[in-house]
Coordinates of C-alpha atoms in Angstrom, one line a residue:
X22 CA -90.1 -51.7 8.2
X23 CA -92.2 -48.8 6.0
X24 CA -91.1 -46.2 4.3
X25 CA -94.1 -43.9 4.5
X26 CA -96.3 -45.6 6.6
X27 CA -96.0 -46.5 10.6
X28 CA -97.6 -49.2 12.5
X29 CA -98.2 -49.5 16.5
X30 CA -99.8 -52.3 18.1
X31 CA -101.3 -51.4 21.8
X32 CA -104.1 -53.5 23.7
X33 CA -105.6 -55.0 20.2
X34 CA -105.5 -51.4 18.5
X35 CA -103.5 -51.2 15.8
X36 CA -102.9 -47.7 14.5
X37 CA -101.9 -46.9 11.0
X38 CA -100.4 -43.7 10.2
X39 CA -100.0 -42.2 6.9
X40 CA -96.4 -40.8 7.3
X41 CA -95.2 -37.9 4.9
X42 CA -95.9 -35.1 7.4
X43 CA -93.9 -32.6 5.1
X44 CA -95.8 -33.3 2.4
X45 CA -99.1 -33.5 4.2
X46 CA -99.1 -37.0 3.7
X47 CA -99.9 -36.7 -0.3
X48 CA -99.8 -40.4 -1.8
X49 CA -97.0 -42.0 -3.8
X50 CA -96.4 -45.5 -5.4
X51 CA -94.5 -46.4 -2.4
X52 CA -97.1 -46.0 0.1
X53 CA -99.3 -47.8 -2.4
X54 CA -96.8 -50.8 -2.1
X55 CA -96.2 -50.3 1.4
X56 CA -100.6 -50.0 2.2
X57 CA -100.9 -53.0 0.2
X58 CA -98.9 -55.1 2.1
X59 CA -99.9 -54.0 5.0
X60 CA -103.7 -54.8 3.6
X61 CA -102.3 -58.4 3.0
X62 CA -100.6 -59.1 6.1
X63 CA -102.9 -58.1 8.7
X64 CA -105.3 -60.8 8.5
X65 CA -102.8 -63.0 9.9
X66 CA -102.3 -61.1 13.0
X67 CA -105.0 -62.3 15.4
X68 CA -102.9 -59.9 18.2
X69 CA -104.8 -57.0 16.4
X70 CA -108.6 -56.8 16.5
X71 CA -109.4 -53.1 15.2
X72 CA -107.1 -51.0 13.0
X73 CA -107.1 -47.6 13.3
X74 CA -106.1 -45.0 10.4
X75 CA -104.7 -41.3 10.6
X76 CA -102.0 -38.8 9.6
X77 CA -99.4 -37.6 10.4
X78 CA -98.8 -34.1 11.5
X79 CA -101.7 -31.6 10.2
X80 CA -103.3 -33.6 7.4
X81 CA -104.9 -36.8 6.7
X82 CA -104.0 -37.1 3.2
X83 CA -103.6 -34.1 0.6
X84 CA -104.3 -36.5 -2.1
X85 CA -102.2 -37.7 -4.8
X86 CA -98.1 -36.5 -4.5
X87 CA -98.6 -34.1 -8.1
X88 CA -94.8 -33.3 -7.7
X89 CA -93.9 -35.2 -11.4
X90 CA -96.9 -32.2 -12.5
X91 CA -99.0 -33.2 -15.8
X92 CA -97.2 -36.8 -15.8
X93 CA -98.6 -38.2 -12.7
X94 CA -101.4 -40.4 -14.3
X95 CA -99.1 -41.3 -17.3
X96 CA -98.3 -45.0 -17.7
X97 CA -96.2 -46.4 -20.0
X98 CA -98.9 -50.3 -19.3
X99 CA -101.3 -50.9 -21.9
X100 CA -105.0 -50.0 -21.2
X101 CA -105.9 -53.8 -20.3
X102 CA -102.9 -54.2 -17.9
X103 CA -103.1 -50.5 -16.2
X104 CA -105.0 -50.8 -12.6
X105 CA -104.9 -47.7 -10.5
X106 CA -103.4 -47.5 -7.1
X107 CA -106.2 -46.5 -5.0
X108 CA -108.4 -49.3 -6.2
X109 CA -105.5 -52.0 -5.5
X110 CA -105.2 -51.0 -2.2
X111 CA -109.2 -50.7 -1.6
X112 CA -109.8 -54.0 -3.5
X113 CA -107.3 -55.3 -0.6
X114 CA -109.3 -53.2 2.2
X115 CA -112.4 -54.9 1.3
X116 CA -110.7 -58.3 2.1
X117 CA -109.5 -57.4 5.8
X118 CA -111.2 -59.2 8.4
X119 CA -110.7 -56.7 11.3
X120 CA -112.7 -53.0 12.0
X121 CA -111.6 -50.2 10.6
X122 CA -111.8 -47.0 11.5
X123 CA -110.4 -43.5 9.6
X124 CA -109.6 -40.8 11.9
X125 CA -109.5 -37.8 9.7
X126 CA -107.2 -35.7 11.3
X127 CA -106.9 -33.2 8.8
X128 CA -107.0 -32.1 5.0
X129 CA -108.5 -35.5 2.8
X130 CA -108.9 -34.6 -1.0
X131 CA -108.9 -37.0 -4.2
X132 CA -107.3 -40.3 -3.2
X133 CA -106.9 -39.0 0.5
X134 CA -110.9 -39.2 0.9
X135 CA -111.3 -42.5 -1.4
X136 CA -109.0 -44.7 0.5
X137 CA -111.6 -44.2 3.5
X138 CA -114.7 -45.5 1.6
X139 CA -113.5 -49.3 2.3
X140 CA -113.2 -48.4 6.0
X141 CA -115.9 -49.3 8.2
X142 CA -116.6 -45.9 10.0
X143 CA -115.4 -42.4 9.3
X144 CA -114.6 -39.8 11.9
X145 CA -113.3 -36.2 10.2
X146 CA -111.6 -33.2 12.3
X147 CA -114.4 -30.3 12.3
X148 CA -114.1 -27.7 9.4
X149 CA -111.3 -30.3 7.6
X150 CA -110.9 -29.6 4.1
X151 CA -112.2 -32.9 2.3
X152 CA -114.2 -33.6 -1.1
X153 CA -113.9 -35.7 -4.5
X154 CA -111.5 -33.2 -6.9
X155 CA -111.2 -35.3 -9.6
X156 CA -113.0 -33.3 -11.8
X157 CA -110.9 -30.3 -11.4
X158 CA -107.9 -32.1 -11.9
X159 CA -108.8 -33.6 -15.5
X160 CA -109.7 -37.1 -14.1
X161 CA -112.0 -39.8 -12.6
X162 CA -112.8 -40.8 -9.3
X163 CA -110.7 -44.1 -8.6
X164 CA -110.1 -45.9 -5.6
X165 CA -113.7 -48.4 -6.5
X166 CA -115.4 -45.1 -5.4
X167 CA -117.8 -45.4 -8.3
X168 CA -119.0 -48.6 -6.2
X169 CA -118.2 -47.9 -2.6
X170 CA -119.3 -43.9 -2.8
X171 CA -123.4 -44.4 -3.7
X172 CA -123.8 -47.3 -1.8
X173 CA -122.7 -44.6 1.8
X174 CA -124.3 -41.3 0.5
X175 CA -126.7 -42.5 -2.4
X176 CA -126.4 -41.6 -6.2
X177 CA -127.7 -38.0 -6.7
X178 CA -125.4 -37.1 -3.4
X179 CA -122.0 -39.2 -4.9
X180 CA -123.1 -37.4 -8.2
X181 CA -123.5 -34.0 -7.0
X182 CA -120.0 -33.9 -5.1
X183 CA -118.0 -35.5 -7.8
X184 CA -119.5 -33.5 -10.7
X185 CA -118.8 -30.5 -8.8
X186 CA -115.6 -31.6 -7.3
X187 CA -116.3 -29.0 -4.3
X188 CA -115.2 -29.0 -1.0
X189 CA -117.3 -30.8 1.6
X190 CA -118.3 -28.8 4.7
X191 CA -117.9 -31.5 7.6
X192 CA -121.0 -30.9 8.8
X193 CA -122.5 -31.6 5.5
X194 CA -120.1 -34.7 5.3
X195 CA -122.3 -36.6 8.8
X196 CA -125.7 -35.3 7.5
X197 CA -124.9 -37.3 4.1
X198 CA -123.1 -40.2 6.3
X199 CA -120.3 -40.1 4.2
X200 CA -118.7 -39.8 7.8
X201 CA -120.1 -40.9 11.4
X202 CA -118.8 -38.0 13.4
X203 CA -117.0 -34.7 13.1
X204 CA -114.6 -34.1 16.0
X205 CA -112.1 -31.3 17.4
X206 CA -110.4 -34.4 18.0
X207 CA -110.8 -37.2 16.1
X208 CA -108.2 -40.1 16.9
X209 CA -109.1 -39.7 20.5
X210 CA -112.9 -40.7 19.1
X211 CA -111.4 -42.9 17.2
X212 CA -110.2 -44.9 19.8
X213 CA -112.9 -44.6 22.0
X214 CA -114.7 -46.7 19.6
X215 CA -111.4 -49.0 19.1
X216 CA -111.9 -50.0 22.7
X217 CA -115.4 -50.4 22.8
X218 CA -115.0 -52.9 19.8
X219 CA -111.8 -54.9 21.3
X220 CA -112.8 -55.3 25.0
X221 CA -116.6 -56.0 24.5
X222 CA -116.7 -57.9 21.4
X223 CA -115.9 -61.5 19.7
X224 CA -113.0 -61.5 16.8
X225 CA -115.2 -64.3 15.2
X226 CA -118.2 -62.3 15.1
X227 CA -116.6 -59.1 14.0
X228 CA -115.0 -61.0 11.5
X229 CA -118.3 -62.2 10.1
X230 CA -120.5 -58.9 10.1
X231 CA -117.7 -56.8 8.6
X232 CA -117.6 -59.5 5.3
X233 CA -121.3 -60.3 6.3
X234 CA -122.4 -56.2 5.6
X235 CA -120.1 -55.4 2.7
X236 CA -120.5 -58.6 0.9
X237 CA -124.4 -58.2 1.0
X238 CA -124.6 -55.1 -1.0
X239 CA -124.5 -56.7 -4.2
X240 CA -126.5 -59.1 -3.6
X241 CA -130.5 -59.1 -4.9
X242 CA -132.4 -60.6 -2.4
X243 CA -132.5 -60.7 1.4
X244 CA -132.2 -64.9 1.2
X245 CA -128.4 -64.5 -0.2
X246 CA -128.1 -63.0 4.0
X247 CA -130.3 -65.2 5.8
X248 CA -128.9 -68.5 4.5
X249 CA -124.8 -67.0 5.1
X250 CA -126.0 -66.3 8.7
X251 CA -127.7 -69.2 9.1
X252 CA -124.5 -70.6 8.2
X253 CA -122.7 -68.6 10.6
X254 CA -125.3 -68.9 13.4
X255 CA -124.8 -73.1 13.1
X256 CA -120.9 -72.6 13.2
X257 CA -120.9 -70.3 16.3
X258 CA -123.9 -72.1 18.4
X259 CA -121.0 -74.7 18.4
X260 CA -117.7 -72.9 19.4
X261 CA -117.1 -71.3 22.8
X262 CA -117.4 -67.6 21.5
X263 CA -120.9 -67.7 21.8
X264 CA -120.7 -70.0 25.1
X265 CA -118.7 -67.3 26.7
X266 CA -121.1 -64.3 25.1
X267 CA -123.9 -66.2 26.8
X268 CA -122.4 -67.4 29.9
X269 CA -120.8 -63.7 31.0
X270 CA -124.2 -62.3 30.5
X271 CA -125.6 -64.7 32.7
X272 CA -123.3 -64.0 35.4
X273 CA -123.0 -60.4 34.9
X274 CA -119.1 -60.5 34.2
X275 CA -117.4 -59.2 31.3
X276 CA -117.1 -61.1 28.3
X277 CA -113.4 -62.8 28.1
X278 CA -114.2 -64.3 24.4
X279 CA -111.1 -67.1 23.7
X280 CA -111.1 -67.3 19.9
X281 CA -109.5 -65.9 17.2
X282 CA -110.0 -64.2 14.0
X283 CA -108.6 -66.9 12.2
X284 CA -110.1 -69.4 13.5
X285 CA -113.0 -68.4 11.3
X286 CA -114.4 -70.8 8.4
X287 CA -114.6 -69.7 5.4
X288 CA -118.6 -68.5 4.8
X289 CA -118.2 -65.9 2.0
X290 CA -117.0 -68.5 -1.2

């Protein structure tokens, strides 16, 4: 079905592979178009309840493909029409109603680190090469970085690695909580999380606390949350999500929760 881009669906863990391994998985306009409508689609697939993101081969993503060299940000759109590519597909990321989680596996500069800001936790390969180059490159940080960025690390941090445009030392990268975890193996964390999430968990309330965190952020004052999870709280006392939460713990059984994702209500508009 993709191009650059591959999909596997096992046990409610759907993995999503960046796929250019002989070009370390650098970022075109075709696996904009292809991420994008993958971004779109998944919401409608209540068979997957946590997406996974890697690379293939020995990087994450090297960043934007610079083969066309000095032309690569050149558009022949007007100013008003232009939007870049990264912040389509971010925008989009923002919308998904399922976890996700980046496994680092590799190299992540530029675009390649970006992309990962929408996702919901970070794990980076130990000693991977990773950082904000924009600078040295002549441009600006894209992807809605200049939103998502300072609200993981704060300002003087986002500030200091995109002024710069240095490389990241992984270690650096968890202290700042730009990333969760740094791992010799990162996919095989990744996952281990993945199954925490999909065999102990609700869609529905997933659902709601991934739009419920994110959406809050802009937001002035704690009463915007409590009266969307009030909201929330009213729906679920009703369904048989929380029935089943309540009833397994009870009995000291695991949790078999029978809703979907989609069977959600609409809270956030």
């Amino acid at each position: 079905m993709y191009e650059t881009i591959k999909t596997e669906l096992e046990d409610g863990i759907l993995t999503l592979t960046l796929n250019r391994p002989d070009k370390m998985n650098a970022y075109t306009e075709k696996m904009n178009e292809e991420l994008l409508d993958f971004y779109k689609n998944v919401n409608k697939d209540d068979a997957v309840r946590v997406i996974v993101v890697t690379g293939s081969g020995r990087a994450f993503c090297a960043g934007m493909d610079l083969s066309e060299g000095g032309s690569t940000f050149s558009s022949e759109q007007s100013a008003e029409d232009y939007r870049d590519l990264g912040g389509q597909v971010s925008l989009q990321v923002y919308e998904v109603n399922k976890p996700i989680i980046a496994a680092i596996n590799g190299p992540a500069v530029g675009i390649g680190m970006t992309m990962t800001l929408p996702m919901d936790i970070r794990i980076v390969k130990k000693d991977a090469k990773i950082g904000f180059v924009f600078g040295r490159r002549g441009i600006g940080p894209e992807a809605g970085s200049g939103w998502f960025l300072p609200r993981l690390v704060g300002i003087g941090k986002a500030l200091e690695w995109t002024l710069t445009g240095r490389y990241i030392p992984t270690g650096e990268a968890v202290s700042s909580e730009l990333v969760q975890y740094e791992s010799d193996e990162p996919l095989a964390k990744a996952y281990e999380i993945a199954r925490e999430i999909a065999e102990n968990t609700a869609a529905t309330s997933n659902s709601f606390t991934r739009q419920l965190l994110w959406k809050m952020l802009g937001q002035d004052h704690p009463e915007a949350s409590h009266l969307i999870e009030s909201k929330f709280l009213h729906w679920a006392g009703q369904n048989a999500d929380a029935n089943e939460g309540i009833q397994s713990f009870v009995e000291k059984r695991p949790a078999e929760f029978p809703m979907k994702a989609s069977g959600l209500p609409e809270f956030f508009k």
